[in-house]
PDB file of C-alpha atoms in Angstrom:
ATOM      1  CA  MET P   1      16.448 -10.150   5.586  1.00  0.00           C
ATOM      2  CA  LEU P   2      17.616  -9.054   2.319  1.00  0.00           C
ATOM      3  CA  ASP P   3      20.392  -7.352   3.510  1.00  0.00           C
ATOM      4  CA  HIS P   4      21.260 -10.653   5.395  1.00  0.00           C
ATOM      5  CA  ILE P   5      20.952 -12.873   2.211  1.00  0.00           C
ATOM      6  CA  ILE P   6      23.013 -10.168   0.152  1.00  0.00           C
ATOM      7  CA  SER P   7      25.339 -10.303   2.794  1.00  0.00           C
ATOM      8  CA  VAL P   8      25.816 -14.065   2.931  1.00  0.00           C
ATOM      9  CA  LYS P   9      25.217 -15.304  -0.615  1.00  0.00           C
ATOM     10  CA  ASP P  10      28.840 -14.872  -2.462  1.00  0.00           C
ATOM     11  CA  GLY P  11      30.645 -17.379  -0.288  1.00  0.00           C
ATOM     12  CA  LEU P  12      27.585 -19.869  -0.896  1.00  0.00           C
ATOM     13  CA  PRO P  13      27.868 -22.965  -3.393  1.00  0.00           C
ATOM     14  CA  ASN P  14      26.580 -21.870  -6.632  1.00  0.00           C
ATOM     15  CA  LYS P  15      22.886 -23.539  -6.571  1.00  0.00           C
ATOM     16  CA  GLN P  16      22.276 -22.053  -2.924  1.00  0.00           C
ATOM     17  CA  ARG P  17      23.620 -18.497  -4.865  1.00  0.00           C
ATOM     18  CA  LEU P  18      21.260 -18.603  -7.872  1.00  0.00           C
ATOM     19  CA  LEU P  19      18.635 -19.293  -5.502  1.00  0.00           C
ATOM     20  CA  CYS P  20      19.676 -15.682  -3.068  1.00  0.00           C
ATOM     21  CA  ASP P  21      18.795 -14.018  -6.600  1.00  0.00           C
ATOM     22  CA  PHE P  22      16.063 -15.615  -7.407  1.00  0.00           C
ATOM     23  CA  ILE P  23      14.742 -14.613  -4.075  1.00  0.00           C
ATOM     24  CA  LEU P  24      15.968 -11.360  -4.298  1.00  0.00           C
ATOM     25  CA  GLU P  25      14.101 -10.981  -7.275  1.00  0.00           C
ATOM     26  CA  ASN P  26      11.052 -12.455  -6.661  1.00  0.00           C
ATOM     27  CA  HIS P  27      10.879 -11.819  -3.035  1.00  0.00           C
ATOM     28  CA  GLN P  28       7.110 -10.267  -3.245  1.00  0.00           C
ATOM     29  CA  ASP P  29       5.977 -13.517  -4.579  1.00  0.00           C
ATOM     30  CA  LEU P  30       7.720 -15.868  -1.990  1.00  0.00           C
ATOM     31  CA  GLY P  31       5.045 -15.644   0.701  1.00  0.00           C
ATOM     32  CA  LEU P  32       2.593 -17.455  -1.473  1.00  0.00           C
ATOM     33  CA  TRP P  33       4.900 -20.191  -2.741  1.00  0.00           C
ATOM     34  CA  THR P  34       5.645 -24.158  -0.895  1.00  0.00           C
ATOM     35  CA  VAL P  35       8.824 -25.585  -1.574  1.00  0.00           C
ATOM     36  CA  LYS P  36       7.759 -27.120  -4.429  1.00  0.00           C
ATOM     37  CA  GLU P  37       6.692 -24.426  -6.401  1.00  0.00           C
ATOM     38  CA  LEU P  38       9.341 -22.440  -4.891  1.00  0.00           C
ATOM     39  CA  ALA P  39      12.147 -24.358  -6.804  1.00  0.00           C
ATOM     40  CA  GLU P  40       9.995 -24.867 -10.207  1.00  0.00           C
ATOM     41  CA  HIS P  41       9.958 -20.753 -10.417  1.00  0.00           C
ATOM     42  CA  ALA P  42      13.798 -20.900  -9.812  1.00  0.00           C
ATOM     43  CA  GLU P  43      15.090 -24.217 -11.493  1.00  0.00           C
ATOM     44  CA  VAL P  44      16.884 -25.661  -8.365  1.00  0.00           C
ATOM     45  CA  GLY P  45      16.046 -28.848  -6.418  1.00  0.00           C
ATOM     46  CA  THR P  46      13.925 -28.641  -3.581  1.00  0.00           C
ATOM     47  CA  THR P  47      17.104 -29.952  -1.025  1.00  0.00           C
ATOM     48  CA  THR P  48      19.026 -26.420  -2.127  1.00  0.00           C
ATOM     49  CA  ILE P  49      15.653 -24.352  -0.790  1.00  0.00           C
ATOM     50  CA  LEU P  50      15.977 -26.356   2.610  1.00  0.00           C
ATOM     51  CA  ARG P  51      20.039 -26.238   3.361  1.00  0.00           C
ATOM     52  CA  LEU P  52      19.652 -22.790   2.080  1.00  0.00           C
ATOM     53  CA  VAL P  53      16.805 -22.359   4.441  1.00  0.00           C
ATOM     54  CA  LYS P  54      19.290 -23.512   7.416  1.00  0.00           C
ATOM     55  CA  VAL P  55      22.003 -21.419   6.153  1.00  0.00           C
ATOM     56  CA  LEU P  56      19.670 -18.540   7.013  1.00  0.00           C
ATOM     57  CA  GLY P  57      19.106 -19.372   9.905  1.00  0.00           C
ATOM     58  CA  TYR P  58      15.278 -21.054  10.218  1.00  0.00           C
ATOM     59  CA  ASP P  59      14.329 -24.418  11.518  1.00  0.00           C
ATOM     60  CA  SER P  60      11.701 -24.481   8.533  1.00  0.00           C
ATOM     61  CA  PHE P  61      10.992 -22.531   4.729  1.00  0.00           C
ATOM     62  CA  PHE P  62       7.276 -21.838   6.863  1.00  0.00           C
ATOM     63  CA  ASP P  63       9.472 -20.145   9.039  1.00  0.00           C
ATOM     64  CA  LEU P  64      11.311 -17.988   6.130  1.00  0.00           C
ATOM     65  CA  LYS P  65       8.408 -17.387   4.612  1.00  0.00           C
ATOM     66  CA  LYS P  66       6.665 -15.505   7.655  1.00  0.00           C
ATOM     67  CA  GLU P  67       9.591 -12.836   6.980  1.00  0.00           C
ATOM     68  CA  PHE P  68       7.785 -12.062   3.618  1.00  0.00           C
ATOM     69  CA  HIS P  69       4.283 -12.684   4.204  1.00  0.00           C
ATOM     70  CA  HIS P  70       4.166  -8.611   4.956  1.00  0.00           C
ATOM     71  CA  VAL P  71       5.867  -7.398   1.100  1.00  0.00           C
ATOM     72  CA  GLN P  72       3.173  -9.796  -1.044  1.00  0.00           C
ATOM     73  CA  LYS P  73       2.465  -8.121  -4.384  1.00  0.00           C
ATOM     74  CA  ASP P  74      -0.683  -6.367  -4.324  1.00  0.00           C
ATOM     75  CA  TYR P  75      -2.081  -7.932  -7.904  1.00  0.00           C
ATOM     76  CA  SER P  76      -5.529  -5.731  -8.058  1.00  0.00           C
ATOM     77  CA  ASP P  77      -4.577  -3.857 -11.390  1.00  0.00           C
ATOM     78  CA  LYS P  78      -4.844  -0.644  -9.862  1.00  0.00           C
ATOM     79  CA  TRP P  79      -4.694   1.198 -13.355  1.00  0.00           C
ATOM     80  CA  GLU P  80      -8.012  -0.784 -14.588  1.00  0.00           C
ATOM     81  CA  TYR P  81      -9.726   2.980 -14.296  1.00  0.00           C
ATOM     82  CA  VAL P  82      -6.608   4.642 -16.095  1.00  0.00           C
ATOM     83  CA  GLN P  83      -6.521   2.477 -19.187  1.00  0.00           C
ATOM     84  CA  LYS P  84     -10.356   2.593 -19.645  1.00  0.00           C
ATOM     85  CA  SER P  85     -10.152   6.873 -19.465  1.00  0.00           C
ATOM     86  CA  PHE P  86      -8.174   6.293 -22.837  1.00  0.00           C
ATOM     87  CA  GLY P  87      -9.652   3.767 -24.399  1.00  0.00           C
ATOM     88  CA  SER P  88     -11.728   6.570 -26.680  1.00  0.00           C
ATOM     89  CA  GLN P  89      -8.160   7.418 -27.870  1.00  0.00           C
ATOM     90  CA  GLU P  90      -6.771   3.755 -29.064  1.00  0.00           C
ATOM     91  CA  GLU P  91      -7.146   5.296 -32.726  1.00  0.00           C
ATOM     92  CA  ASN P  92      -5.219   7.545 -32.113  1.00  0.00           C
ATOM     93  CA  GLN P  93      -1.112   6.425 -32.381  1.00  0.00           C
ATOM     94  CA  GLN P  94       0.595   9.734 -30.717  1.00  0.00           C
ATOM     95  CA  TYR P  95      -2.606   9.668 -27.513  1.00  0.00           C
ATOM     96  CA  LYS P  96      -1.348   5.450 -27.628  1.00  0.00           C
ATOM     97  CA  THR P  97       2.057   6.176 -26.580  1.00  0.00           C
ATOM     98  CA  LEU P  98       1.652   9.392 -25.053  1.00  0.00           C
ATOM     99  CA  SER P  99      -0.668   7.715 -22.172  1.00  0.00           C
ATOM    100  CA  THR P 100       1.320   4.313 -21.849  1.00  0.00           C
ATOM    101  CA  VAL P 101       4.017   6.521 -21.130  1.00  0.00           C
ATOM    102  CA  TRP P 102       2.568   7.977 -18.838  1.00  0.00           C
ATOM    103  CA  GLN P 103       1.666   5.362 -17.355  1.00  0.00           C
ATOM    104  CA  GLU P 104       3.677   3.152 -16.711  1.00  0.00           C
ATOM    105  CA  GLY P 105       5.828   6.130 -15.252  1.00  0.00           C
ATOM    106  CA  VAL P 106       3.342   6.592 -12.810  1.00  0.00           C
ATOM    107  CA  ASN P 107       2.660   2.819 -12.324  1.00  0.00           C
ATOM    108  CA  LEU P 108       6.709   2.256 -11.897  1.00  0.00           C
ATOM    109  CA  LEU P 109       6.811   5.438  -9.277  1.00  0.00           C
ATOM    110  CA  ASP P 110       4.161   3.416  -6.947  1.00  0.00           C
ATOM    111  CA  LYS P 111       6.032   0.041  -7.248  1.00  0.00           C
ATOM    112  CA  SER P 112       8.953   1.653  -6.356  1.00  0.00           C
ATOM    113  CA  LEU P 113       7.635   3.267  -2.792  1.00  0.00           C
ATOM    114  CA  ASN P 114       7.789   0.455  -0.378  1.00  0.00           C
ATOM    115  CA  PRO P 115       8.328   0.549   3.336  1.00  0.00           C
ATOM    116  CA  GLN P 116      12.246  -1.123   1.713  1.00  0.00           C
ATOM    117  CA  LEU P 117      12.532   2.097   0.068  1.00  0.00           C
ATOM    118  CA  VAL P 118      11.764   4.565   2.396  1.00  0.00           C
ATOM    119  CA  GLU P 119      14.036   2.931   5.452  1.00  0.00           C
ATOM    120  CA  ASN P 120      16.330   2.800   3.407  1.00  0.00           C
ATOM    121  CA  PHE P 121      16.204   6.154   1.827  1.00  0.00           C
ATOM    122  CA  SER P 122      16.739   7.753   5.623  1.00  0.00           C
ATOM    123  CA  VAL P 123      19.839   5.475   6.009  1.00  0.00           C
ATOM    124  CA  ALA P 124      21.350   7.063   3.666  1.00  0.00           C
ATOM    125  CA  MET P 125      20.640  10.264   3.622  1.00  0.00           C
ATOM    126  CA  ASP P 126      21.961  10.240   7.155  1.00  0.00           C
ATOM    127  CA  LEU P 127      25.139   9.028   5.011  1.00  0.00           C
ATOM    128  CA  ILE P 128      24.900  12.089   2.740  1.00  0.00           C
ATOM    129  CA  ALA P 129      24.263  14.967   5.462  1.00  0.00           C
ATOM    130  CA  ASN P 130      27.367  13.732   7.559  1.00  0.00           C
ATOM    131  CA  ALA P 131      29.687  12.844   4.601  1.00  0.00           C
ATOM    132  CA  THR P 132      32.070  15.840   3.842  1.00  0.00           C
ATOM    133  CA  ARG P 133      32.322  15.153   0.438  1.00  0.00           C
ATOM    134  CA  ILE P 134      29.535  13.858  -2.050  1.00  0.00           C
ATOM    135  CA  ASN P 135      31.158  11.667  -4.927  1.00  0.00           C
ATOM    136  CA  LEU P 136      29.103  10.358  -8.022  1.00  0.00           C
ATOM    137  CA  LEU P 137      29.224   8.069 -10.638  1.00  0.00           C
ATOM    138  CA  GLY P 138      27.074   6.833 -13.006  1.00  0.00           C
ATOM    139  CA  LEU P 139      27.619   5.155 -16.479  1.00  0.00           C
ATOM    140  CA  ARG P 140      26.278   5.393 -20.035  1.00  0.00           C
ATOM    141  CA  PRO P 141      23.053   6.854 -19.867  1.00  0.00           C
ATOM    142  CA  TYR P 142      22.826   7.069 -15.996  1.00  0.00           C
ATOM    143  CA  LYS P 143      25.802   9.465 -16.438  1.00  0.00           C
ATOM    144  CA  ALA P 144      22.788  12.473 -16.844  1.00  0.00           C
ATOM    145  CA  VAL P 145      21.226  11.774 -13.909  1.00  0.00           C
ATOM    146  CA  ALA P 146      24.150  11.929 -11.923  1.00  0.00           C
ATOM    147  CA  ILE P 147      25.530  14.749 -13.485  1.00  0.00           C
ATOM    148  CA  TYR P 148      22.078  16.350 -13.239  1.00  0.00           C
ATOM    149  CA  LEU P 149      22.004  15.633  -9.031  1.00  0.00           C
ATOM    150  CA  GLU P 150      25.658  17.240  -8.964  1.00  0.00           C
ATOM    151  CA  LEU P 151      23.694  20.198 -10.073  1.00  0.00           C
ATOM    152  CA  LEU P 152      21.191  20.216  -8.043  1.00  0.00           C
ATOM    153  CA  ILE P 153      22.838  19.490  -4.783  1.00  0.00           C
ATOM    154  CA  GLU P 154      25.969  22.224  -5.523  1.00  0.00           C
ATOM    155  CA  GLU P 155      22.884  24.911  -5.554  1.00  0.00           C
ATOM    156  CA  PHE P 156      23.748  24.999  -1.824  1.00  0.00           C
ATOM    157  CA  HIS P 157      26.534  22.480  -1.285  1.00  0.00           C
ATOM    158  CA  SER P 158      29.698  22.508  -2.690  1.00  0.00           C
ATOM    159  CA  LYS P 159      31.518  20.053  -1.658  1.00  0.00           C
ATOM    160  CA  THR P 160      30.577  17.491  -4.177  1.00  0.00           C
ATOM    161  CA  ARG P 161      32.447  15.235  -6.736  1.00  0.00           C
ATOM    162  CA  GLN P 162      32.056  14.301 -10.391  1.00  0.00           C
ATOM    163  CA  LEU P 163      33.656  10.605 -11.427  1.00  0.00           C
ATOM    164  CA  SER P 164      31.270  10.341 -14.243  1.00  0.00           C
ATOM    165  CA  ASN P 165      32.975  12.734 -16.788  1.00  0.00           C
ATOM    166  CA  ASP P 166      36.677  10.750 -16.527  1.00  0.00           C
ATOM    167  CA  SER P 167      35.882   7.077 -15.974  1.00  0.00           C
ATOM    168  CA  GLU P 168      39.352   6.463 -16.827  1.00  0.00           C
ATOM    169  CA  SER P 169      40.938   8.475 -14.303  1.00  0.00           C
ATOM    170  CA  MET P 170      38.471   7.634 -11.215  1.00  0.00           C
ATOM    171  CA  ILE P 171      40.214   4.354  -9.992  1.00  0.00           C
ATOM    172  CA  ASP P 172      43.315   7.438  -8.725  1.00  0.00           C
ATOM    173  CA  ARG P 173      40.953   9.626  -8.148  1.00  0.00           C
ATOM    174  CA  ILE P 174      39.055   6.763  -5.316  1.00  0.00           C
ATOM    175  CA  LEU P 175      41.711   5.663  -4.046  1.00  0.00           C
ATOM    176  CA  GLN P 176      42.193   9.039  -2.699  1.00  0.00           C
ATOM    177  CA  PHE P 177      38.719   9.475  -0.950  1.00  0.00           C
ATOM    178  CA  GLU P 178      38.574   9.783   3.219  1.00  0.00           C
ATOM    179  CA  LYS P 179      36.548   7.457   4.823  1.00  0.00           C
ATOM    180  CA  ASP P 180      34.302  10.329   6.059  1.00  0.00           C
ATOM    181  CA  GLU P 181      33.366  11.218   2.092  1.00  0.00           C
ATOM    182  CA  VAL P 182      30.346   8.695   1.067  1.00  0.00           C
ATOM    183  CA  ILE P 183      29.847   7.602  -3.230  1.00  0.00           C
ATOM    184  CA  ILE P 184      26.642   7.425  -4.310  1.00  0.00           C
ATOM    185  CA  LEU P 185      26.797   4.836  -7.215  1.00  0.00           C
ATOM    186  CA  PHE P 186      24.315   4.004 -10.506  1.00  0.00           C
ATOM    187  CA  ALA P 187      24.197   0.166 -11.295  1.00  0.00           C
ATOM    188  CA  PHE P 188      21.166  -0.656 -13.370  1.00  0.00           C
ATOM    189  CA  THR P 189      21.672  -3.246 -16.161  1.00  0.00           C
ATOM    190  CA  PRO P 190      23.456  -4.145 -17.848  1.00  0.00           C
ATOM    191  CA  TYR P 191      26.380  -3.608 -15.732  1.00  0.00           C
ATOM    192  CA  THR P 192      29.426  -1.803 -16.401  1.00  0.00           C
ATOM    193  CA  GLN P 193      32.777  -3.141 -15.174  1.00  0.00           C
ATOM    194  CA  ARG P 194      33.419   0.191 -14.395  1.00  0.00           C
ATOM    195  CA  THR P 195      30.924   0.494 -12.286  1.00  0.00           C
ATOM    196  CA  ILE P 196      31.907  -2.261 -10.260  1.00  0.00           C
ATOM    197  CA  ASP P 197      35.581  -1.664 -10.330  1.00  0.00           C
ATOM    198  CA  ALA P 198      35.046   1.178  -8.912  1.00  0.00           C
ATOM    199  CA  ALA P 199      32.762  -0.177  -6.078  1.00  0.00           C
ATOM    200  CA  SER P 200      35.118  -2.356  -5.531  1.00  0.00           C
ATOM    201  CA  VAL P 201      37.916  -0.521  -4.666  1.00  0.00           C
ATOM    202  CA  ALA P 202      35.926   2.471  -2.867  1.00  0.00           C
ATOM    203  CA  HIS P 203      34.725  -0.994  -1.021  1.00  0.00           C
ATOM    204  CA  GLN P 204      38.449  -1.799   0.069  1.00  0.00           C
ATOM    205  CA  LYS P 205      38.836   1.291   1.068  1.00  0.00           C
ATOM    206  CA  GLY P 206      35.983   1.029   3.809  1.00  0.00           C
ATOM    207  CA  ILE P 207      34.641   4.471   2.211  1.00  0.00           C
ATOM    208  CA  PRO P 208      30.135   4.278   2.624  1.00  0.00           C
ATOM    209  CA  MET P 209      28.326   3.714  -0.501  1.00  0.00           C
ATOM    210  CA  ILE P 210      25.008   4.192  -1.372  1.00  0.00           C
ATOM    211  CA  VAL P 211      24.044   2.099  -4.102  1.00  0.00           C
ATOM    212  CA  ILE P 212      20.795   3.134  -6.956  1.00  0.00           C
ATOM    213  CA  THR P 213      19.929   0.020  -8.856  1.00  0.00           C
ATOM    214  CA  ASP P 214      16.965  -1.618 -10.419  1.00  0.00           C
ATOM    215  CA  HIS P 215      18.267  -5.194  -9.057  1.00  0.00           C
ATOM    216  CA  LEU P 216      19.222  -6.149  -5.197  1.00  0.00           C
ATOM    217  CA  SER P 217      21.099  -8.979  -7.020  1.00  0.00           C
ATOM    218  CA  CYS P 218      23.427  -6.763  -8.890  1.00  0.00           C
ATOM    219  CA  PRO P 219      26.983  -7.196  -8.330  1.00  0.00           C
ATOM    220  CA  ILE P 220      27.883  -4.998  -6.168  1.00  0.00           C
ATOM    221  CA  ALA P 221      24.905  -5.498  -3.376  1.00  0.00           C
ATOM    222  CA  SER P 222      27.473  -6.783  -1.477  1.00  0.00           C
ATOM    223  CA  TYR P 223      29.657  -3.980  -1.435  1.00  0.00           C
ATOM    224  CA  SER P 224      26.788  -1.566  -0.406  1.00  0.00           C
ATOM    225  CA  SER P 225      26.504  -0.032   3.303  1.00  0.00           C
ATOM    226  CA  VAL P 226      22.520   0.761   1.702  1.00  0.00           C
ATOM    227  CA  ILE P 227      20.779  -0.219  -1.633  1.00  0.00           C
ATOM    228  CA  LEU P 228      17.954   2.411  -2.638  1.00  0.00           C
ATOM    229  CA  LYS P 229      15.426  -0.025  -5.796  1.00  0.00           C
ATOM    230  CA  VAL P 230      13.992   1.461  -7.662  1.00  0.00           C
ATOM    231  CA  GLU P 231      11.384  -0.992 -10.052  1.00  0.00           C
ATOM    232  CA  PRO P 232      12.509  -1.211 -13.715  1.00  0.00           C
ATOM    233  CA  SER P 233      10.355  -0.909 -16.180  1.00  0.00           C
ATOM    234  CA  LYS P 234       9.442  -3.915 -18.665  1.00  0.00           C
ATOM    235  CA  GLU P 235       7.837  -2.324 -21.308  1.00  0.00           C
ATOM    236  CA  HIS P 236      10.778   0.346 -22.478  1.00  0.00           C
ATOM    237  CA  PHE P 237      13.790   2.262 -20.907  1.00  0.00           C
ATOM    238  CA  THR P 238      13.017   5.142 -18.591  1.00  0.00           C
ATOM    239  CA  ILE P 239      14.540   6.769 -15.353  1.00  0.00           C
ATOM    240  CA  ILE P 240      11.754   7.776 -13.984  1.00  0.00           C
ATOM    241  CA  PRO P 241      11.225   6.339 -10.756  1.00  0.00           C
ATOM    242  CA  ILE P 242      15.466   7.861 -10.801  1.00  0.00           C
ATOM    243  CA  ILE P 243      15.022  11.170 -11.543  1.00  0.00           C
ATOM    244  CA  ALA P 244      11.740  11.450  -8.865  1.00  0.00           C
ATOM    245  CA  LEU P 245      14.682   9.128  -6.058  1.00  0.00           C
ATOM    246  CA  VAL P 246      17.140  12.167  -7.176  1.00  0.00           C
ATOM    247  CA  GLU P 247      14.597  14.754  -6.717  1.00  0.00           C
ATOM    248  CA  ALA P 248      13.438  13.358  -3.243  1.00  0.00           C
ATOM    249  CA  MET P 249      17.200  13.296  -1.789  1.00  0.00           C
ATOM    250  CA  VAL P 250      18.281  16.775  -3.041  1.00  0.00           C
ATOM    251  CA  ILE P 251      14.881  18.243  -1.626  1.00  0.00           C
ATOM    252  CA  GLU P 252      15.804  16.122   2.017  1.00  0.00           C
ATOM    253  CA  LEU P 253      19.307  17.122   2.375  1.00  0.00           C
ATOM    254  CA  GLY P 254      18.726  21.033   1.650  1.00  0.00           C
ATOM    255  CA  LYS P 255      16.207  20.471   4.412  1.00  0.00           C
ATOM    256  CA  ARG P 256      18.724  19.251   6.832  1.00  0.00           C
ATOM    257  CA  ASN P 257      20.822  22.057   5.582  1.00  0.00           C
ATOM    258  CA  SER P 258      17.640  25.138   5.602  1.00  0.00           C
ATOM    259  CA  LYS P 259      19.994  27.356   7.532  1.00  0.00           C
ATOM    260  CA  THR P 260      22.535  27.652   4.961  1.00  0.00           C
ATOM    261  CA  SER P 261      21.182  26.096   1.758  1.00  0.00           C
ATOM    262  CA  ILE P 262      18.288  28.451   1.657  1.00  0.00           C
ATOM    263  CA  LYS P 263      20.766  31.394   1.887  1.00  0.00           C
ATOM    264  CA  LYS P 264      22.815  30.477  -0.710  1.00  0.00           C
ATOM    265  CA  ILE P 265      19.734  29.428  -2.805  1.00  0.00           C
ATOM    266  CA  ARG P 266      18.586  32.586  -2.227  1.00  0.00           C
ATOM    267  CA  THR P 267      22.591  34.732  -3.310  1.00  0.00           C
ATOM    268  CA  LEU P 268      22.832  32.630  -6.360  1.00  0.00           C
ATOM    269  CA  VAL P 269      18.698  33.419  -7.353  1.00  0.00           C
ATOM    270  CA  ASP P 270      19.903  37.233  -6.341  1.00  0.00           C
ATOM    271  CA  THR P 271      23.603  36.866  -8.936  1.00  0.00           C
ATOM    272  CA  LEU P 272      21.481  35.481 -11.939  1.00  0.00           C
ATOM    273  CA  LYS P 273      18.776  38.006 -12.009  1.00  0.00           C
ATOM    274  CA  GLU P 274      21.384  40.906 -11.504  1.00  0.00           C
ATOM    275  CA  LYS P 275      23.818  39.687 -14.668  1.00  0.00           C
ATOM    276  CA  LYS P 276      20.905  39.123 -16.607  1.00  0.00           C
ATOM    277  CA  ILE P 277      21.403  35.367 -16.725  1.00  0.00           C
ATOM    278  CA  ILE P 278      17.864  34.998 -15.565  1.00  0.00           C
ATOM    279  CA  VAL P 279      14.785  36.910 -16.004  1.00  0.00           C
ATOM    280  CA  SER P 280      12.103  37.559 -13.562  1.00  0.00           C
ATOM    281  CA  GLU P 281       8.555  39.081 -14.571  1.00  0.00           C
ATOM    282  CA  ASP P 282       6.235  40.387 -12.135  1.00  0.00           C
ATOM    283  CA  VAL P 283       3.491  38.204 -13.239  1.00  0.00           C
ATOM    284  CA  LYS P 284       2.815  35.885 -10.491  1.00  0.00           C
ATOM    285  CA  GLY P 285       4.376  32.534 -11.699  1.00  0.00           C
ATOM    286  CA  LYS P 286       5.913  33.382 -14.857  1.00  0.00           C
ATOM    287  CA  GLY P 287       9.756  33.427 -15.233  1.00  0.00           C
ATOM    288  CA  ASN P 288      10.366  32.216 -11.192  1.00  0.00           C
ATOM    289  CA  TYR P 289      13.373  30.628 -11.432  1.00  0.00           C
ATOM    290  CA  CYS P 290      12.949  29.070  -8.342  1.00  0.00           C
TER     291      CYS P 290
END
């Protein structure tokens, strides 16, 4: 249903499109609301809701709500005991900062890991594993994540192309993509125009696109082959869920290519040791590259 809303919303009248964006961002609450309550929260009229219900192929708002009953939010405070455990340290600001940031990271990881992400992760990995080349694009702070992903993949998979280092010429390079390649884009608020432009050109060329984002309503959602959404923090800037997702992608790709990936990593480690680029200790757990 979320994929369907993403695919149709750009062709709808303005109020219905705004309502679609609101539903995408608040779908976990939809099963709890009446038509009137949704109208108040989304700041649209009830007639707009009923028209959208028909557009989406449902006879009534109740029928639409049933699609979302299984994804209602868990309003219990899972971190109540964690907060209590840090209570004795509240007076010390450095402990308070560390514990707050740490707790927020774990909370975001927990919220991000949902059935939709698990299902879409499998689809994304099929695209990546079958691609002749993996193209990566992340701008502003997400350039670092794109480069990190490239470095991890290239330890056992050489067919990557980094677009983040030269955004001036990325359109030229995207125009040279083949249809059996894939592009992974990091699109987080506030969105950059160059990311939107890159996605548009790749979409026009029919390139499979994996979008990693914090909102299903992001402006390139309709261009994507699959969306991997992670939970954004309302407390501070963090890339913890993105890093966890990236590392899961690398591990899964390594597993799918285990016959060659293990051999390549072992060759890499042996070469680095031989050239004394890394040091391997005899004591287990110290200086071990792997």
